[in-house]
PDB file of C-alpha atoms in Angstrom:
ATOM      1  CA  SER A   1      53.465 -10.536  -6.230  1.00 87.00           C
ATOM      2  CA  GLN A   2      52.571  -7.032  -7.250  1.00 89.00           C
ATOM      3  CA  TYR A   3      51.465  -7.910 -10.763  1.00 90.00           C
ATOM      4  CA  LEU A   4      49.227 -10.730  -9.189  1.00 91.00           C
ATOM      5  CA  GLN A   5      47.856  -8.302  -6.876  1.00 94.00           C
ATOM      6  CA  ARG A   6      47.129  -5.914  -9.599  1.00 93.00           C
ATOM      7  CA  THR A   7      45.387  -8.151 -11.816  1.00 94.00           C
ATOM      8  CA  ARG A   8      43.428 -10.377  -9.302  1.00 94.00           C
ATOM      9  CA  LEU A   9      42.646  -7.740  -6.674  1.00 96.00           C
ATOM     10  CA  GLY A  10      42.582  -4.579  -8.919  1.00 96.00           C
ATOM     11  CA  GLY A  11      45.403  -2.915  -6.970  1.00 95.00           C
ATOM     12  CA  ILE A  12      48.168  -3.474  -4.342  1.00 93.00           C
ATOM     13  CA  ALA A  13      47.019  -4.670  -1.160  1.00 93.00           C
ATOM     14  CA  LEU A  14      50.318  -5.213   0.568  1.00 90.00           C
ATOM     15  CA  VAL A  15      53.935  -4.563  -0.333  1.00 89.00           C
ATOM     16  CA  ARG A  16      56.744  -3.326   1.996  1.00 88.00           C
ATOM     17  CA  GLY A  17      56.653   0.460   2.412  1.00 86.00           C
ATOM     18  CA  ASN A  18      52.965   0.798   1.506  1.00 84.00           C
ATOM     19  CA  MET A  19      51.097   2.786   4.125  1.00 85.00           C
ATOM     20  CA  TYR A  20      47.692   2.256   2.548  1.00 86.00           C
ATOM     21  CA  GLN A  21      45.925  -0.643   0.809  1.00 89.00           C
ATOM     22  CA  GLY A  22      45.031   0.217  -2.774  1.00 93.00           C
ATOM     23  CA  ASN A  23      43.182  -2.939  -3.998  1.00 97.00           C
ATOM     24  CA  THR A  24      39.676  -2.690  -5.121  1.00 98.00           C
ATOM     25  CA  VAL A  25      38.480  -6.104  -3.942  1.00 98.00           C
ATOM     26  CA  SER A  26      39.828  -9.401  -2.037  1.00 97.00           C
ATOM     27  CA  TRP A  27      38.212 -12.772  -2.362  1.00 97.00           C
ATOM     28  CA  ALA A  28      37.517 -15.583  -0.008  1.00 97.00           C
ATOM     29  CA  PHE A  29      36.510 -18.988  -1.601  1.00 98.00           C
ATOM     30  CA  ASP A  30      33.780 -21.250   0.341  1.00 97.00           C
ATOM     31  CA  ASP A  31      36.360 -24.144  -0.532  1.00 97.00           C
ATOM     32  CA  PRO A  32      40.026 -22.444  -0.361  1.00 95.00           C
ATOM     33  CA  GLU A  33      41.355 -25.205  -2.675  1.00 95.00           C
ATOM     34  CA  ASN A  34      39.152 -23.674  -5.538  1.00 96.00           C
ATOM     35  CA  ALA A  35      41.247 -20.375  -5.471  1.00 95.00           C
ATOM     36  CA  VAL A  36      43.554 -21.899  -7.715  1.00 96.00           C
ATOM     37  CA  ASN A  37      40.713 -23.171 -10.267  1.00 97.00           C
ATOM     38  CA  VAL A  38      39.654 -19.521 -11.028  1.00 97.00           C
ATOM     39  CA  ALA A  39      41.489 -17.210 -13.119  1.00 96.00           C
ATOM     40  CA  ILE A  40      40.653 -13.614 -12.068  1.00 97.00           C
ATOM     41  CA  LEU A  41      41.365 -10.346 -13.841  1.00 96.00           C
ATOM     42  CA  VAL A  42      40.207  -6.848 -12.525  1.00 97.00           C
ATOM     43  CA  PRO A  43      41.458  -4.383 -15.307  1.00 94.00           C
ATOM     44  CA  ASN A  44      41.426  -0.736 -14.979  1.00 93.00           C
ATOM     45  CA  ALA A  45      39.529  -0.481 -11.712  1.00 96.00           C
ATOM     46  CA  ALA A  46      38.149   2.854 -10.452  1.00 96.00           C
ATOM     47  CA  ARG A  47      36.493   3.733  -6.933  1.00 97.00           C
ATOM     48  CA  ASN A  48      33.240   4.224  -8.691  1.00 97.00           C
ATOM     49  CA  HIS A  49      33.228   1.409 -11.541  1.00 98.00           C
ATOM     50  CA  PHE A  50      35.231  -1.944 -12.074  1.00 97.00           C
ATOM     51  CA  LYS A  51      34.687  -5.237 -13.966  1.00 97.00           C
ATOM     52  CA  VAL A  52      35.408  -8.781 -12.879  1.00 97.00           C
ATOM     53  CA  ILE A  53      36.405 -11.190 -15.450  1.00 97.00           C
ATOM     54  CA  ALA A  54      36.773 -14.553 -13.932  1.00 97.00           C
ATOM     55  CA  TYR A  55      37.412 -17.962 -15.694  1.00 96.00           C
ATOM     56  CA  ASN A  56      36.550 -21.015 -13.871  1.00 97.00           C
ATOM     57  CA  VAL A  57      38.506 -24.013 -15.163  1.00 97.00           C
ATOM     58  CA  THR A  58      36.425 -26.740 -13.431  1.00 97.00           C
ATOM     59  CA  GLY A  59      33.019 -28.081 -14.572  1.00 96.00           C
ATOM     60  CA  HIS A  60      31.098 -27.247 -11.519  1.00 97.00           C
ATOM     61  CA  PRO A  61      30.135 -23.778 -10.105  1.00 97.00           C
ATOM     62  CA  ILE A  62      32.389 -22.204  -7.484  1.00 98.00           C
ATOM     63  CA  SER A  63      31.050 -19.891  -4.686  1.00 98.00           C
ATOM     64  CA  ALA A  64      33.061 -17.034  -3.394  1.00 98.00           C
ATOM     65  CA  THR A  65      32.570 -13.682  -1.728  1.00 98.00           C
ATOM     66  CA  MET A  66      34.164 -10.661  -3.153  1.00 98.00           C
ATOM     67  CA  THR A  67      34.712  -7.785  -0.552  1.00 98.00           C
ATOM     68  CA  GLY A  68      35.230  -4.113  -1.464  1.00 97.00           C
ATOM     69  CA  TRP A  69      38.162  -2.236  -0.105  1.00 97.00           C
ATOM     70  CA  ASN A  70      39.175   0.753  -2.344  1.00 96.00           C
ATOM     71  CA  VAL A  71      35.761   1.872  -3.379  1.00 97.00           C
ATOM     72  CA  ASP A  72      33.268   4.394  -2.988  1.00 97.00           C
ATOM     73  CA  SER A  73      30.259   3.738  -0.539  1.00 97.00           C
ATOM     74  CA  GLY A  74      26.696   3.849  -1.927  1.00 97.00           C
ATOM     75  CA  GLN A  75      24.144   1.895  -4.066  1.00 98.00           C
ATOM     76  CA  TRP A  76      25.547   0.114  -7.024  1.00 98.00           C
ATOM     77  CA  GLU A  77      24.607  -1.699  -9.967  1.00 98.00           C
ATOM     78  CA  MET A  78      25.731  -5.234 -10.585  1.00 98.00           C
ATOM     79  CA  LYS A  79      25.733  -6.823 -13.913  1.00 98.00           C
ATOM     80  CA  ALA A  80      26.506 -10.599 -14.005  1.00 97.00           C
ATOM     81  CA  GLY A  81      26.516 -13.120 -16.855  1.00 96.00           C
ATOM     82  CA  LYS A  82      28.529 -15.644 -18.992  1.00 94.00           C
ATOM     83  CA  GLY A  83      31.555 -14.023 -21.011  1.00 92.00           C
ATOM     84  CA  ASP A  84      32.137 -14.400 -24.613  1.00 88.00           C
ATOM     85  CA  ASP A  85      35.464 -15.096 -26.462  1.00 83.00           C
ATOM     86  CA  LYS A  86      36.329 -11.449 -25.932  1.00 84.00           C
ATOM     87  CA  TYR A  87      35.243 -11.482 -22.208  1.00 85.00           C
ATOM     88  CA  ALA A  88      32.373  -9.199 -22.709  1.00 91.00           C
ATOM     89  CA  PHE A  89      28.837 -10.284 -21.919  1.00 94.00           C
ATOM     90  CA  ALA A  90      27.542 -13.131 -23.960  1.00 92.00           C
ATOM     91  CA  GLY A  91      23.674 -11.915 -24.024  1.00 90.00           C
ATOM     92  CA  ASP A  92      21.952  -9.856 -21.619  1.00 94.00           C
ATOM     93  CA  PRO A  93      23.478  -9.823 -18.043  1.00 96.00           C
ATOM     94  CA  ALA A  94      21.284 -10.112 -14.941  1.00 97.00           C
ATOM     95  CA  VAL A  95      21.199  -6.607 -13.484  1.00 98.00           C
ATOM     96  CA  SER A  96      20.684  -6.007  -9.660  1.00 97.00           C
ATOM     97  CA  SER A  97      21.039  -3.113  -7.147  1.00 98.00           C
ATOM     98  CA  ILE A  98      23.391  -3.832  -3.898  1.00 97.00           C
ATOM     99  CA  ALA A  99      24.703  -1.884  -1.177  1.00 97.00           C
ATOM    100  CA  PHE A 100      28.260  -1.839  -1.581  1.00 98.00           C
ATOM    101  CA  GLU A 101      31.340  -0.181   0.294  1.00 97.00           C
ATOM    102  CA  LYS A 102      34.646  -0.812   1.969  1.00 97.00           C
ATOM    103  CA  THR A 103      34.674  -4.181   4.188  1.00 96.00           C
ATOM    104  CA  VAL A 104      31.239  -5.330   2.493  1.00 97.00           C
ATOM    105  CA  GLY A 105      31.188  -8.686   0.869  1.00 97.00           C
ATOM    106  CA  VAL A 106      29.186  -9.684  -2.051  1.00 98.00           C
ATOM    107  CA  PRO A 107      28.504 -13.443  -2.601  1.00 98.00           C
ATOM    108  CA  LEU A 108      29.274 -14.580  -6.476  1.00 98.00           C
ATOM    109  CA  THR A 109      28.909 -17.819  -8.046  1.00 97.00           C
ATOM    110  CA  LEU A 110      31.228 -18.470 -10.890  1.00 97.00           C
ATOM    111  CA  GLN A 111      29.913 -20.685 -13.557  1.00 96.00           C
ATOM    112  CA  PRO A 112      32.340 -23.061 -15.533  1.00 97.00           C
ATOM    113  CA  GLY A 113      34.158 -21.000 -18.310  1.00 95.00           C
ATOM    114  CA  ALA A 114      34.208 -17.246 -18.515  1.00 96.00           C
ATOM    115  CA  ASN A 115      32.085 -14.945 -16.186  1.00 97.00           C
ATOM    116  CA  VAL A 116      31.862 -11.412 -16.327  1.00 97.00           C
ATOM    117  CA  PHE A 117      30.685  -9.153 -13.500  1.00 97.00           C
ATOM    118  CA  GLU A 118      30.443  -5.173 -13.748  1.00 97.00           C
ATOM    119  CA  PHE A 119      29.848  -2.916 -10.774  1.00 98.00           C
ATOM    120  CA  THR A 120      28.773   0.860 -11.294  1.00 98.00           C
ATOM    121  CA  LEU A 121      28.065   3.187  -8.369  1.00 98.00           C
ATOM    122  CA  LYS A 122      24.686   4.570  -8.997  1.00 98.00           C
ATOM    123  CA  THR A 123      23.885   6.612  -5.879  1.00 98.00           C
ATOM    124  CA  PRO A 124      26.933   7.989  -3.565  1.00 97.00           C
ATOM    125  CA  GLY A 125      26.674   7.308   0.056  1.00 95.00           C
ATOM    126  CA  THR A 126      28.248   9.062   3.093  1.00 93.00           C
ATOM    127  CA  PRO A 127      32.167   8.397   2.799  1.00 95.00           C
ATOM    128  CA  VAL A 128      33.174   5.687   5.311  1.00 94.00           C
ATOM    129  CA  GLN A 129      35.984   8.094   6.761  1.00 92.00           C
ATOM    130  CA  ASP A 130      33.444  10.565   7.703  1.00 94.00           C
ATOM    131  CA  ARG A 131      31.426   8.226   9.923  1.00 96.00           C
ATOM    132  CA  PRO A 132      31.409   7.092  13.627  1.00 97.00           C
ATOM    133  CA  ASP A 133      32.491   3.713  14.445  1.00 97.00           C
ATOM    134  CA  LEU A 134      31.990   1.490  17.578  1.00 98.00           C
ATOM    135  CA  GLY A 135      34.173  -1.432  18.052  1.00 97.00           C
ATOM    136  CA  ILE A 136      34.944  -4.319  20.388  1.00 97.00           C
ATOM    137  CA  GLY A 137      37.842  -6.824  20.539  1.00 96.00           C
ATOM    138  CA  ARG A 138      38.844 -10.107  22.246  1.00 94.00           C
ATOM    139  CA  ASP A 139      40.329  -8.264  25.265  1.00 95.00           C
ATOM    140  CA  ASP A 140      37.297  -6.376  25.681  1.00 97.00           C
ATOM    141  CA  ILE A 141      35.154  -9.400  26.696  1.00 96.00           C
ATOM    142  CA  LYS A 142      35.337 -10.299  30.430  1.00 96.00           C
ATOM    143  CA  LEU A 143      33.489 -13.404  31.562  1.00 94.00           C
ATOM    144  CA  SER A 144      32.431 -14.118  35.092  1.00 91.00           C
ATOM    145  CA  ARG A 145      30.114 -16.338  36.994  1.00 87.00           C
ATOM    146  CA  GLY A 146      26.543 -15.434  35.637  1.00 88.00           C
ATOM    147  CA  GLY A 147      27.462 -12.539  33.464  1.00 93.00           C
ATOM    148  CA  VAL A 148      29.904 -10.865  31.044  1.00 96.00           C
ATOM    149  CA  ALA A 149      31.421  -7.321  30.905  1.00 96.00           C
ATOM    150  CA  VAL A 150      31.848  -5.571  27.305  1.00 97.00           C
ATOM    151  CA  THR A 151      33.905  -2.587  26.858  1.00 98.00           C
ATOM    152  CA  VAL A 152      32.915  -0.688  23.706  1.00 98.00           C
ATOM    153  CA  HIS A 153      35.312   1.747  21.922  1.00 98.00           C
ATOM    154  CA  SER A 154      34.681   4.760  20.046  1.00 98.00           C
ATOM    155  CA  LEU A 155      36.935   4.619  16.951  1.00 97.00           C
ATOM    156  CA  GLY A 156      35.352   6.594  14.299  1.00 96.00           C
ATOM    157  CA  ALA A 157      35.886  10.261  12.693  1.00 95.00           C
ATOM    158  CA  LYS A 158      32.349  11.660  14.572  1.00 96.00           C
ATOM    159  CA  ASP A 159      30.954  10.940  17.915  1.00 97.00           C
ATOM    160  CA  ALA A 160      29.128   7.786  18.207  1.00 97.00           C
ATOM    161  CA  PRO A 161      25.401   7.682  19.144  1.00 96.00           C
ATOM    162  CA  VAL A 162      23.533   5.963  21.844  1.00 97.00           C
ATOM    163  CA  ALA A 163      23.961   2.004  20.941  1.00 97.00           C
ATOM    164  CA  ARG A 164      23.243  -1.313  22.613  1.00 97.00           C
ATOM    165  CA  VAL A 165      25.202  -4.573  23.196  1.00 97.00           C
ATOM    166  CA  GLU A 166      23.504  -7.850  22.698  1.00 97.00           C
ATOM    167  CA  LEU A 167      24.426 -11.166  23.825  1.00 97.00           C
ATOM    168  CA  LEU A 168      23.316 -14.023  21.327  1.00 97.00           C
ATOM    169  CA  ASP A 169      23.091 -17.721  21.760  1.00 95.00           C
ATOM    170  CA  GLY A 170      24.319 -20.294  19.073  1.00 93.00           C
ATOM    171  CA  LYS A 171      21.190 -19.965  17.105  1.00 94.00           C
ATOM    172  CA  GLY A 172      21.569 -16.096  16.782  1.00 94.00           C
ATOM    173  CA  ASN A 173      18.667 -15.349  19.328  1.00 96.00           C
ATOM    174  CA  VAL A 174      19.211 -12.065  21.375  1.00 96.00           C
ATOM    175  CA  VAL A 175      19.152 -13.290  25.082  1.00 96.00           C
ATOM    176  CA  ALA A 176      20.406 -10.177  26.816  1.00 96.00           C
ATOM    177  CA  LYS A 177      20.953  -6.694  25.990  1.00 96.00           C
ATOM    178  CA  ALA A 178      22.155  -3.138  27.359  1.00 97.00           C
ATOM    179  CA  ALA A 179      22.535   0.138  26.060  1.00 97.00           C
ATOM    180  CA  THR A 180      25.626   2.317  25.695  1.00 96.00           C
ATOM    181  CA  PRO A 181      25.807   5.912  26.226  1.00 96.00           C
ATOM    182  CA  ALA A 182      27.116   8.500  23.406  1.00 97.00           C
ATOM    183  CA  LEU A 183      30.573   8.427  23.069  1.00 97.00           C
ATOM    184  CA  PRO A 184      32.877  11.213  21.645  1.00 97.00           C
ATOM    185  CA  ALA A 185      35.145  10.448  18.578  1.00 97.00           C
ATOM    186  CA  PRO A 186      38.671   9.925  19.764  1.00 97.00           C
ATOM    187  CA  VAL A 187      39.883  13.235  17.850  1.00 95.00           C
ATOM    188  CA  ASP A 188      41.910  14.097  20.889  1.00 95.00           C
ATOM    189  CA  LEU A 189      43.938  10.960  20.506  1.00 95.00           C
ATOM    190  CA  LYS A 190      42.618   9.564  23.776  1.00 96.00           C
ATOM    191  CA  PRO A 191      40.614   6.414  24.410  1.00 96.00           C
ATOM    192  CA  HIS A 192      36.692   6.868  24.817  1.00 97.00           C
ATOM    193  CA  THR A 193      35.092   3.686  25.937  1.00 98.00           C
ATOM    194  CA  ALA A 194      32.057   2.489  27.768  1.00 97.00           C
ATOM    195  CA  THR A 195      31.762  -0.932  29.945  1.00 97.00           C
ATOM    196  CA  VAL A 196      28.330  -2.792  30.225  1.00 97.00           C
ATOM    197  CA  LYS A 197      27.407  -5.939  31.865  1.00 96.00           C
ATOM    198  CA  LEU A 198      25.041  -8.633  30.672  1.00 96.00           C
ATOM    199  CA  SER A 199      23.707 -11.531  32.666  1.00 95.00           C
ATOM    200  CA  LEU A 200      24.062 -14.982  31.308  1.00 94.00           C
ATOM    201  CA  PRO A 201      20.936 -16.984  31.361  1.00 93.00           C
ATOM    202  CA  ALA A 202      20.783 -20.369  32.966  1.00 90.00           C
ATOM    203  CA  ARG A 203      22.525 -23.238  31.001  1.00 90.00           C
ATOM    204  CA  PHE A 204      23.671 -20.602  28.466  1.00 93.00           C
ATOM    205  CA  ASP A 205      26.482 -21.975  26.358  1.00 94.00           C
ATOM    206  CA  VAL A 206      29.272 -19.524  26.223  1.00 93.00           C
ATOM    207  CA  LYS A 207      31.168 -21.778  23.670  1.00 94.00           C
ATOM    208  CA  THR A 208      28.697 -20.793  20.878  1.00 96.00           C
ATOM    209  CA  GLY A 209      27.758 -17.390  22.255  1.00 96.00           C
ATOM    210  CA  ARG A 210      28.679 -14.008  20.958  1.00 96.00           C
ATOM    211  CA  VAL A 211      28.267 -10.442  21.530  1.00 97.00           C
ATOM    212  CA  ARG A 212      27.623  -7.520  18.995  1.00 97.00           C
ATOM    213  CA  VAL A 213      27.152  -3.804  19.040  1.00 97.00           C
ATOM    214  CA  VAL A 214      24.165  -2.380  17.377  1.00 97.00           C
ATOM    215  CA  SER A 215      24.195   1.240  16.199  1.00 93.00           C
ATOM    216  CA  GLY A 216      21.354   3.179  14.611  1.00 87.00           C
ATOM    217  CA  GLU A 217      24.015   4.942  12.170  1.00 91.00           C
ATOM    218  CA  ALA A 218      26.280   3.783   9.248  1.00 93.00           C
ATOM    219  CA  GLU A 219      29.724   3.160  10.751  1.00 96.00           C
ATOM    220  CA  ILE A 220      33.256   2.677   9.215  1.00 96.00           C
ATOM    221  CA  THR A 221      33.060  -1.017   9.208  1.00 95.00           C
ATOM    222  CA  GLN A 222      30.774  -3.785  10.548  1.00 94.00           C
ATOM    223  CA  LEU A 223      33.916  -6.142  11.003  1.00 94.00           C
ATOM    224  CA  ASN A 224      34.579  -5.016  14.604  1.00 96.00           C
ATOM    225  CA  ASN A 225      31.075  -5.095  15.913  1.00 97.00           C
ATOM    226  CA  THR A 226      30.757  -8.897  16.606  1.00 97.00           C
ATOM    227  CA  ILE A 227      32.870 -11.052  18.859  1.00 96.00           C
ATOM    228  CA  ALA A 228      32.600 -14.608  20.165  1.00 95.00           C
ATOM    229  CA  LEU A 229      32.752 -15.249  23.789  1.00 93.00           C
ATOM    230  CA  GLU A 230      35.534 -17.902  23.736  1.00 87.00           C
TER     231      GLU A 230
END
């Protein structure tokens, strides 16, 4: 298990006794069945540079999302191309610039045969551990007739600025919103929250509705900013 994690994820994500995950990336395939159709190697990964060698054994492209974990935040250069028999770039790779950091996913298309991706940090950003963070969870959503109450938590290392909670319909349209006050960081090890109430429009479908927290600053993660109503 540990050897597989080191080769496929660039580090150990989960093992008994570990207090902090050390994997560079994780993978999610659009079709989970394709996870066994791609051999992946992430050799000698560092927080500011790593290479992904992926061999697609099928005859068709496979789509996957690579999410960063033990990486530095900032603007990264991504090189992508077909690999040669030594798993270097076969020809000139496509070069692009991406914003990449912990919990951010990058969509990749793995062509049949050998694929090579190289990621290099070019412009460092604010470390995620030094940011504010606002979050909501399933238990923070309280539906009532005609409305929804949302409790927002301050979870980061710095005070959270004024933000807003938005109610979205099934098409992603914002149909209601409310402001949240600035919240101190929980450096005193006590919860700091704010509860806002939003009115549900007539004939609003709560089964497809979502609420999200929108902040004007970079946060530790965006994974805890959106939750479905049901």
